[in-house]
Amino acid sequence: MNPFEAFRSYSATRRELPLDRILARRDQVLQRLAQSYQALIEEESKQLIWVVEQGALSRAYSTAVEALQGVDFTVEDLEDMCLELDTNDGVTTPMGAPSGLFIAAMCNQVPAHDIALNLRIFRHRWPFLGYRLPRGRRLYLDGDAGDFVGALLDGGEVVVTGNAGNYTSIGMKTGTVQIGYSTGKYTGEGMRGGTLRVGGRIAALGRAKQGVIYEGDLQVFPTKEPEPSATLKPLASAAQPK
Amino acid sequence: MNWPQVLADLWPEVRRKHLWPELPIPQMGTMDAPVAMQMRDKQITLNTATCDELAESMPPEAVIEALLDHGISHYTRCPWDLATHLQLYATAKAELGRKSLARLATDSFIDVVANTACVKEVPTPLPDVYRHLGGGPLQGALTALYTQIWGMQLHGSGDPALVRRLARIPYLDRQQWPHSLRRFVQLVRPLLEEEGRGRQPEPPALGHHSLESYSPAEVTLGLQAFAQQAQDIGQFCDVVQDFARELAALGYGKEAGEGVGPQVDAEALYYMQLAQSYRLPVRGVPMERSGVLEPYSHAPWEASQPVHDIDIWTSFGKLLPGLSQIWKRRQGLVYGQREGTPDCLLVLDSSGSMPNPRAHLSEAVLGAACAAEAYLRHAARVAVYNFSDALMGGKTVVPFTTDRQTIYEGLCVYHGGGTSLRLRDLDELRRTVPRATPDLLLITDMQLTNLEDVITYLTGLEGRITVIHIGENTATNHFRAATQHHPRLQIFPVMERQDIPKIVLGQVRRYLGGLQGQG
């Protein structure tokens, strides 16, 4: 007699949920984005010393844009990729510049006009966010941004709710950069147009060429002659001695 | 509605569906909080009022089945055990900082995981409950999330961008739960803050999750596992203090009294739980020949031998040489004067050169805790002499006891300041031991101002002595050199936590003869 006769094999019927499809697609896109990022890092690692200068930036940015060609991703994928970079970044790119450029390239390539990133949840403070942001796009950065925010801005709008680092809006062509609190040194360095509004203090202005820079409500570049104050007249009641 | 009858009818089928979880039959009850159910010591109780309310829009059987599915899913899927629950809570607390919001966030996340796993794995009317359930903005967003990830129209209300982001979290991937919860909290943070603005947030509609859900044994195991998993003592204590009421009710501290809230010595609890992971061996006292002859084996009887040793049972009742069996006797083994494991006097240095056990993980206190556990497991008593500058009154003395809580409280005291041992105190304490000579365990970094006196005292001491020194310095070398020929004194260095299991308490050097020869 088989004592296990009454036993039957049981296999639970597992439904496929939309969640499964969402996650599968998300993983697939993230994998492709990671490959693109890896391609950028490999290309840039050929340079023995990574120096932040115009030639290197243009080259790295072009590589990033090229690597992103054919990847169909959304703003949510972009956010998740930033989270991935925040987790894994640091070893391959100690300066963080290629990562920042890669994020900027994603912001410029994603099919959306409004992009919002919550910088408060990231450990890294990437530079070059908003790099070459084109006209018609708005990048909303909640928290403190790193250096070179809004660099070479190309007509887009960058809003930072917190502080920004050094070289804010460096080489900006057109567009608007709005910083909630303060900026570091070389603010507006090499600006060729556009508007930079800093809600708090500017540590040190750079050598801007064109465009407008405000510190609070005060226009600090190009410097405006202070308006002549109205002639003060004594109040009639005060002027007449009793 | 005869809810108990509906419940009794449905329970076998629901159990079968969930592969017979080990849960007692649920019951109906009334609750003060506006929640659908609660679980205490694995006993599910459904709120009659909520069932009545839901039954206006759903068949009563579906109401019961859905609520049971939800409750069982928590038991069988998420959070599964207390350690996972506490780990998730710690993650949420690290993000949010506020206890009430962290609890709400953890409860909400656990609900999403358990519900989604349930909907995926078993046929359930659970989505119908969410179709008819009210709630605030957070519940609305979660219902909208369910609509998206379950593929059913549940009429939730939430910002589509938020829901799209929430739907990208891998809720069913257990390995990623802490990471997923962090993301979940980051996304729903504004809703959580809205719920908790100026008041205690309402619990999730189907009930919140507390330590009361677990059995006492599960709580013990969960705390042990969480002590291992916690980043540091600070995280453990932070979480434990947030559950002080429940833990105090379970006997892990003092319950609230008049004008006093529940008190749990979280640091002591941390060392207590951590010490359970290290099973330090205590060498027994050697056995002695008793001199009494005991029957040992059989041999054929010969005519010249006395008859009183014949074993009649194996001799078939015959008295024949060669056939009858005689008992061969052998000297028996019994304990000598001291039986079992002796008591132990723990002498712990808590001077300024030692780490504060309440701020950082202290290897010294952990080592002492492991030693205390080892002796307590053998039904021995433990006394604690915690000292810094004992000559100036910097000391805490716990007489010989088996009360674990008292021992740990004594161990976790930090005096700071200078280091000197008052040897007369040790003598007085040793004299109070109700049994024979106690073992002595000294844990110190050896930077004692009266080190020479201590060495002289220890070398003249009766009983076994174990000395654990934290770190290496000239004083430890001096101590080692001065006591190297002592037959009953053993020294162990502890540089890091991993060194603790190497300690063998009550080790007598002759047991290590072979090892020393090899060394």
CSV table of N, CA and C in Angstrom, one decimal, chain B residues 83 87 221-232 235-236 270 273-278 366 497:
chain,number,residue,atom,x,y,z
B,83,ALA,N,11.7,40.1,12.0
B,83,ALA,CA,13.0,40.8,11.6
B,83,ALA,C,12.8,41.6,10.3
B,87,GLN,N,13.1,45.6,9.9
B,87,GLN,CA,14.1,46.1,8.9
B,87,GLN,C,13.4,47.1,8.0
B,221,LEU,N,12.9,35.5,18.2
B,221,LEU,CA,13.7,35.2,17.1
B,221,LEU,C,13.9,36.5,16.2
B,222,GLY,N,12.8,37.2,16.1
B,222,GLY,CA,12.8,38.4,15.2
B,222,GLY,C,13.8,39.5,15.8
B,223,LEU,N,13.8,39.6,17.1
B,223,LEU,CA,14.7,40.6,17.7
B,223,LEU,C,16.2,40.2,17.5
B,224,GLN,N,16.4,38.9,17.7
B,224,GLN,CA,17.8,38.3,17.5
B,224,GLN,C,18.2,38.6,16.1
B,225,ALA,N,17.4,38.3,15.1
B,225,ALA,CA,17.8,38.5,13.7
B,225,ALA,C,18.0,39.9,13.4
B,226,PHE,N,17.1,40.8,13.9
B,226,PHE,CA,17.2,42.2,13.7
B,226,PHE,C,18.5,42.8,14.3
B,227,ALA,N,18.9,42.3,15.5
B,227,ALA,CA,20.1,42.8,16.1
B,227,ALA,C,21.3,42.5,15.2
B,228,GLN,N,21.2,41.3,14.5
B,228,GLN,CA,22.3,41.0,13.5
B,228,GLN,C,22.3,41.9,12.3
B,229,GLN,N,21.1,42.2,11.8
B,229,GLN,CA,20.9,42.9,10.5
B,229,GLN,C,21.1,44.4,10.7
B,230,ALA,N,20.8,44.9,11.9
B,230,ALA,CA,20.8,46.4,12.1
B,230,ALA,C,22.2,46.9,11.8
B,231,GLN,N,22.2,48.1,11.2
B,231,GLN,CA,23.5,48.7,10.8
B,231,GLN,C,24.4,48.9,12.0
B,232,ASP,N,23.8,49.4,13.1
B,232,ASP,CA,24.6,49.6,14.3
B,232,ASP,C,23.6,49.7,15.5
B,235,GLN,N,20.7,52.3,15.3
B,235,GLN,CA,19.5,51.9,14.5
B,235,GLN,C,18.6,50.9,15.3
B,236,PHE,N,19.3,49.9,15.9
B,236,PHE,CA,18.5,49.0,16.7
B,236,PHE,C,17.7,49.7,17.8
B,270,TYR,N,19.8,45.0,22.9
B,270,TYR,CA,20.7,44.8,21.8
B,270,TYR,C,21.8,43.7,22.1
B,273,GLN,N,20.3,40.3,22.6
B,273,GLN,CA,19.9,39.6,21.4
B,273,GLN,C,21.2,39.2,20.6
B,274,LEU,N,22.2,40.0,20.5
B,274,LEU,CA,23.4,39.7,19.8
B,274,LEU,C,24.1,38.6,20.4
B,275,ALA,N,24.1,38.5,21.7
B,275,ALA,CA,24.9,37.5,22.4
B,275,ALA,C,24.3,36.1,22.2
B,276,GLN,N,23.0,36.1,21.8
B,276,GLN,CA,22.4,34.7,21.5
B,276,GLN,C,23.0,34.1,20.3
B,277,SER,N,23.7,34.9,19.4
B,277,SER,CA,24.3,34.3,18.2
B,277,SER,C,25.6,33.7,18.5
B,278,TYR,N,26.2,34.0,19.6
B,278,TYR,CA,27.5,33.4,19.9
B,278,TYR,C,27.3,32.3,21.0
B,366,LEU,N,29.9,42.9,24.6
B,366,LEU,CA,29.4,41.8,23.9
B,366,LEU,C,30.0,40.5,24.4
B,497,ARG,N,34.8,41.9,16.5
B,497,ARG,CA,33.7,41.0,16.9
B,497,ARG,C,33.9,39.6,16.5
